[in-house]
Short mmCIF file of C-alpha atoms in Angstrom, two decimals:
data_model
loop_
_atom_site.label_atom_id
_atom_site.label_comp_id
_atom_site.label_asym_id
_atom_site.label_seq_id
_atom_site.Cartn_x
_atom_site.Cartn_y
_atom_site.Cartn_z
CA UNK A 1 249.35 39.00 84.24
CA UNK A 2 249.95 38.96 87.99
CA UNK A 3 247.09 39.86 90.29
CA UNK A 4 246.98 42.43 93.08
CA UNK A 5 246.85 40.59 96.42
CA UNK A 6 246.39 43.42 98.94
CA UNK A 7 242.61 43.17 99.09
CA UNK A 8 241.96 43.58 102.80
CA UNK A 9 240.81 39.99 103.18
CA UNK A 10 238.49 39.77 100.18
CA UNK A 11 239.38 36.40 98.60
CA UNK A 12 236.27 35.94 96.46
CA UNK A 13 237.00 39.27 94.72
CA UNK A 14 240.52 38.04 94.07
CA UNK A 15 239.03 34.88 92.52
CA UNK A 16 237.05 37.15 90.19
CA UNK A 17 240.27 38.85 89.10
CA UNK A 18 242.09 35.56 88.54
CA UNK A 19 239.11 34.17 86.66
CA UNK A 20 239.06 37.12 84.29
CA UNK A 21 242.80 36.77 83.75
CA UNK A 22 242.34 33.11 82.84
CA UNK A 23 239.59 34.09 80.42
CA UNK A 24 241.80 36.69 78.75
CA UNK A 25 244.62 34.16 78.39
CA UNK A 26 242.29 31.50 76.95
CA UNK A 27 240.82 33.89 74.41
CA UNK A 28 244.30 35.13 73.47
CA UNK A 29 245.36 31.51 72.96
CA UNK A 30 242.38 30.97 70.65
CA UNK A 31 240.93 28.07 72.66
CA UNK A 32 237.30 27.24 73.40
CA UNK A 33 236.06 26.13 76.83
CA UNK A 34 235.95 22.56 75.54
CA UNK A 35 239.50 22.67 74.16
CA UNK A 36 240.90 24.15 77.36
CA UNK A 37 239.07 21.58 79.48
CA UNK A 38 240.24 18.68 77.33
CA UNK A 39 243.83 19.93 77.55
CA UNK A 40 243.91 19.59 81.34
CA UNK A 41 241.39 16.77 81.78
CA UNK A 42 238.36 18.66 83.13
CA UNK A 43 234.93 19.51 81.72
CA UNK A 44 234.17 22.67 79.79
CA UNK A 45 231.80 23.69 82.59
CA UNK A 46 234.71 23.61 85.05
CA UNK A 47 236.60 26.09 82.87
CA UNK A 48 233.52 28.31 82.74
CA UNK A 49 233.13 28.21 86.51
CA UNK A 50 236.80 29.02 87.08
CA UNK A 51 236.58 32.05 84.82
CA UNK A 52 233.33 33.20 86.45
CA UNK A 53 234.75 32.75 89.99
CA UNK A 54 231.99 30.27 90.75
CA UNK A 55 234.29 27.69 92.26
CA UNK A 56 234.81 27.53 96.02
CA UNK A 57 238.55 27.11 95.51
CA UNK A 58 240.95 27.38 92.61
CA UNK A 59 242.80 24.09 92.25
CA UNK A 60 246.44 25.11 91.96
CA UNK A 61 247.39 22.13 89.79
CA UNK A 62 244.62 22.94 87.29
CA UNK A 63 245.52 26.63 87.28
CA UNK A 64 249.18 25.88 86.57
CA UNK A 65 248.26 23.49 83.75
CA UNK A 66 245.99 26.08 82.20
CA UNK A 67 248.65 28.77 82.31
CA UNK A 68 251.06 26.49 80.43
CA UNK A 69 248.36 25.46 77.94
CA UNK A 70 247.70 29.16 77.34
CA UNK A 71 251.35 29.76 76.53
CA UNK A 72 252.60 31.26 79.78
CA UNK A 73 256.21 30.06 80.12
CA UNK A 74 257.73 32.56 82.54
CA UNK A 75 258.04 30.69 85.84
CA UNK A 76 257.92 33.94 87.83
CA UNK A 77 254.57 34.81 86.27
CA UNK A 78 253.25 31.34 87.00
CA UNK A 79 254.48 31.48 90.60
CA UNK A 80 252.93 34.92 91.10
CA UNK A 81 249.58 33.69 89.78
CA UNK A 82 249.66 30.63 92.03
CA UNK A 83 250.55 32.79 95.03
CA UNK A 84 247.48 34.91 94.33
CA UNK A 85 245.41 31.74 93.93
CA UNK A 86 246.49 30.59 97.38
CA UNK A 87 245.38 33.94 98.80
CA UNK A 88 242.08 33.68 96.93
CA UNK A 89 241.44 30.27 98.45
CA UNK A 90 241.61 31.63 101.98
CA UNK A 91 238.36 32.37 103.79
CA UNK A 92 237.50 35.97 104.53
CA UNK A 93 237.36 37.15 108.14
CA UNK A 94 233.57 37.27 107.88
CA UNK A 95 233.43 33.49 107.56
CA UNK A 96 233.39 33.31 111.37
CA UNK A 97 230.01 35.10 111.27
CA UNK A 98 228.44 32.71 108.76
CA UNK A 99 225.98 31.50 111.42
CA UNK A 100 224.27 34.91 111.57
CA UNK A 101 224.35 36.09 107.96
CA UNK A 102 222.76 34.83 104.74
CA UNK A 103 225.01 33.13 102.21
CA UNK A 104 224.51 35.86 99.62
CA UNK A 105 225.85 38.53 101.97
CA UNK A 106 229.36 37.05 101.91
CA UNK A 107 229.71 38.26 98.31
CA UNK A 108 228.68 41.74 99.40
CA UNK A 109 231.29 41.80 102.16
CA UNK A 110 233.97 40.75 99.70
CA UNK A 111 233.03 43.64 97.41
CA UNK A 112 232.85 46.13 100.27
CA UNK A 113 236.22 45.15 101.69
CA UNK A 114 237.92 45.29 98.28
CA UNK A 115 236.39 48.48 96.91
CA UNK A 116 238.34 51.57 95.97
CA UNK A 117 235.13 53.60 96.06
CA UNK A 118 231.70 52.92 97.57
CA UNK A 119 228.84 55.14 96.47
CA UNK A 120 225.34 54.67 97.82
CA UNK A 121 221.85 56.10 97.94
CA UNK A 122 220.01 55.35 101.19
CA UNK A 123 216.27 55.88 101.29
CA UNK A 124 215.36 54.22 104.60
CA UNK A 125 218.27 53.72 107.00
CA UNK A 126 221.78 54.93 107.73
CA UNK A 127 224.38 53.00 105.71
CA UNK A 128 225.85 50.06 107.63
CA UNK A 129 229.37 51.52 107.52
CA UNK A 130 228.11 54.68 109.22
CA UNK A 131 225.89 53.28 111.97
CA UNK A 132 226.53 53.59 115.70
CA UNK A 133 226.27 50.43 117.76
CA UNK A 134 223.07 51.65 119.44
CA UNK A 135 221.44 52.50 116.10
CA UNK A 136 222.44 49.11 114.67
CA UNK A 137 221.02 47.32 117.71
CA UNK A 138 217.69 49.17 117.48
CA UNK A 139 217.48 48.47 113.74
CA UNK A 140 218.29 44.78 114.07
CA UNK A 141 215.86 44.32 116.96
CA UNK A 142 213.10 45.90 114.89
CA UNK A 143 213.89 43.80 111.83
CA UNK A 144 214.38 40.52 113.74
CA UNK A 145 212.25 40.85 116.88
CA UNK A 146 212.26 37.11 117.59
CA UNK A 147 215.99 36.56 117.07
CA UNK A 148 217.96 35.28 120.08
CA UNK A 149 219.86 38.06 121.84
CA UNK A 150 223.17 36.30 121.17
CA UNK A 151 222.52 36.22 117.42
CA UNK A 152 221.62 39.91 117.41
CA UNK A 153 224.81 40.80 119.26
CA UNK A 154 226.88 38.82 116.74
CA UNK A 155 225.20 40.66 113.87
CA UNK A 156 226.06 43.94 115.58
CA UNK A 157 229.66 42.77 116.03
CA UNK A 158 229.81 41.92 112.32
CA UNK A 159 228.54 45.40 111.41
CA UNK A 160 231.08 47.08 113.68
CA UNK A 161 233.88 44.91 112.25
CA UNK A 162 232.94 46.02 108.75
CA UNK A 163 233.48 49.63 109.75
CA UNK A 164 237.15 49.02 110.48
CA UNK A 165 237.86 49.53 106.78
CA UNK A 166 237.27 53.28 107.28
CA UNK A 167 240.33 53.36 109.54
CA UNK A 168 242.69 51.64 107.12
CA UNK A 169 245.87 53.33 106.00
CA UNK A 170 244.32 53.52 102.52
CA UNK A 171 240.55 53.39 103.11
CA UNK A 172 237.99 53.33 100.32
CA UNK A 173 236.28 56.55 99.31
CA UNK A 174 232.74 56.42 100.73
CA UNK A 175 230.13 58.77 99.27
CA UNK A 176 226.56 58.39 100.53
CA UNK A 177 223.46 60.38 99.63
CA UNK A 178 220.76 59.93 102.28
CA UNK A 179 217.13 60.87 102.02
CA UNK A 180 216.01 63.18 104.83
CA UNK A 181 213.57 60.40 105.75
CA UNK A 182 216.54 58.38 107.03
CA UNK A 183 217.33 61.01 109.64
CA UNK A 184 213.74 61.77 110.61
CA UNK A 185 212.82 58.13 111.26
CA UNK A 186 213.20 57.65 115.07
CA UNK A 187 215.19 54.42 115.13
CA UNK A 188 215.82 53.64 118.80
CA UNK A 189 214.31 56.93 119.98
CA UNK A 190 215.57 60.54 120.13
CA UNK A 191 218.69 59.84 122.19
CA UNK A 192 219.92 57.14 119.82
CA UNK A 193 219.18 59.33 116.81
CA UNK A 194 220.97 62.36 118.26
CA UNK A 195 224.05 60.22 118.87
CA UNK A 196 223.78 58.74 115.38
CA UNK A 197 223.59 62.14 113.73
CA UNK A 198 226.54 63.32 115.82
CA UNK A 199 228.46 60.29 114.55
CA UNK A 200 227.58 61.19 110.97
CA UNK A 201 228.91 64.72 111.51
CA UNK A 202 232.21 63.29 112.76
CA UNK A 203 232.46 60.87 109.84
CA UNK A 204 231.65 63.60 107.31
CA UNK A 205 234.74 65.44 108.52
CA UNK A 206 236.96 62.54 107.48
CA UNK A 207 238.70 63.06 104.13
CA UNK A 208 237.54 59.66 102.83
CA UNK A 209 233.84 60.15 103.66
CA UNK A 210 231.35 62.36 101.83
CA UNK A 211 227.74 62.68 102.97
CA UNK A 212 224.87 64.50 101.29
CA UNK A 213 221.25 64.89 102.34
CA UNK A 214 218.33 64.84 99.92
CA UNK A 215 215.83 67.19 101.60
CA UNK A 216 212.06 66.78 101.51
CA UNK A 217 211.92 70.12 99.74
CA UNK A 218 214.10 68.76 96.97
CA UNK A 219 211.11 67.04 95.38
CA UNK A 220 211.33 63.95 93.14
CA UNK A 221 214.80 62.78 92.18
CA UNK A 222 216.32 60.09 89.92
CA UNK A 223 217.10 57.53 92.66
CA UNK A 224 213.58 57.46 94.13
CA UNK A 225 212.32 54.60 91.97
CA UNK A 226 215.36 52.44 92.65
CA UNK A 227 215.25 52.56 96.43
CA UNK A 228 218.52 52.01 98.29
CA UNK A 229 221.47 50.74 96.22
CA UNK A 230 225.25 50.80 96.14
CA UNK A 231 227.89 51.14 93.47
CA UNK A 232 231.34 49.63 93.95
CA UNK A 233 234.47 50.56 92.02
CA UNK A 234 237.77 48.66 92.23
CA UNK A 235 241.45 49.22 91.54
CA UNK A 236 241.92 46.14 89.40
CA UNK A 237 241.35 46.68 85.70
CA UNK A 238 239.81 43.21 85.45
CA UNK A 239 236.84 44.17 87.61
CA UNK A 240 233.93 46.23 86.33
CA UNK A 241 231.89 48.52 88.54
CA UNK A 242 229.25 46.51 90.42
CA UNK A 243 225.79 47.64 91.57
CA UNK A 244 224.33 45.96 94.65
CA UNK A 245 220.60 45.77 95.39
CA UNK A 246 219.24 43.85 98.35
CA UNK A 247 215.89 42.64 99.63
CA UNK A 248 214.39 40.56 102.40
CA UNK A 249 215.40 37.20 100.94
CA UNK A 250 218.30 37.88 98.62
CA UNK A 251 220.42 40.28 96.64
CA UNK A 252 221.13 41.24 93.04
CA UNK A 253 224.57 42.11 91.70
CA UNK A 254 224.74 43.97 88.37
CA UNK A 255 227.99 44.36 86.42
CA UNK A 256 226.88 44.79 82.79
CA UNK A 257 227.96 48.19 81.56
CA UNK A 258 224.53 49.22 80.29
CA UNK A 259 222.95 48.40 83.66
CA UNK A 260 225.63 50.02 85.80
CA UNK A 261 225.53 53.29 83.86
CA UNK A 262 221.83 53.74 84.70
CA UNK A 263 222.55 53.60 88.42
CA UNK A 264 225.71 55.69 88.13
CA UNK A 265 223.78 58.43 86.34
CA UNK A 266 221.01 58.25 88.97
CA UNK A 267 223.62 58.77 91.69
CA UNK A 268 225.23 61.64 89.81
CA UNK A 269 221.94 63.43 89.23
CA UNK A 270 220.66 62.78 92.74
CA UNK A 271 223.90 64.08 94.23
CA UNK A 272 223.61 67.22 92.10
CA UNK A 273 220.06 67.74 93.38
CA UNK A 274 220.87 67.06 97.06
CA UNK A 275 222.23 69.61 99.53
CA UNK A 276 225.82 70.50 98.56
CA UNK A 277 228.55 68.76 100.53
CA UNK A 278 229.51 72.05 102.17
CA UNK A 279 226.03 72.29 103.68
CA UNK A 280 225.76 68.73 105.02
CA UNK A 281 226.96 69.45 108.55
CA UNK A 282 224.52 72.34 108.96
CA UNK A 283 221.61 70.15 107.81
CA UNK A 284 222.60 67.34 110.17
CA UNK A 285 222.96 69.75 113.10
CA UNK A 286 219.55 71.28 112.40
CA UNK A 287 217.85 67.89 112.28
CA UNK A 288 219.60 66.84 115.49
CA UNK A 289 218.25 69.93 117.26
CA UNK A 290 214.73 69.06 116.08
CA UNK A 291 214.82 65.67 117.83
#
């Protein structure tokens, strides 16, 4: 029953795991939301929110009561769960950047930091984990031309901090398919783009990073209609794969199996249609020479 706690500072993901464990225990005990809530003196909606990880913090006293109501008697198991709950209640490192990021992006950062594998299709821009500082600055200035310089610099710092996960002892596997449009769009001008493409070549050489290019000549492909999206996979059995889609004013997170499989198949088929991994560096070098 115990939860994995080495999540690279991703407490909200850990709350998801603990919530699913509580749900499994409740169902195994044969109790409804109402019965579980009555047993510990809270509403049925509180039980629902705990299981769905929609509470800001897990109250340790309530969690311990629930475990006992659900028939967990081993004190070591209870202590291990409560230890994980304490970790889950901690704020992620990105909380210090809350002044320059939308609320919905905190959930994304939690997923990114906790993922075992990150797969993505990028139709417009280089993935945030792969951007140089100069590219990120040019992109943010274009997207937020009226933002104070200090705010822009903090957003850049946040983006660079995110990239530290690639240097972990056990980094996630990152596999990105980029449309050729991404590399032909002159973000920041030729010099910035040449440096960015050189950075991509270096990253592609890392064992944990795989890059593919969807060439113009490749024609239509399965991911075209979806636009940019990402697929996260996790170590914990309690967590399903999650698809992330973002827009100008919010984001959508999909975790239903029938939805996720559509995006997974689009990634698989698009990757099969893109330039093979062995040819990525040659494509990047050719585009860099064209700039």
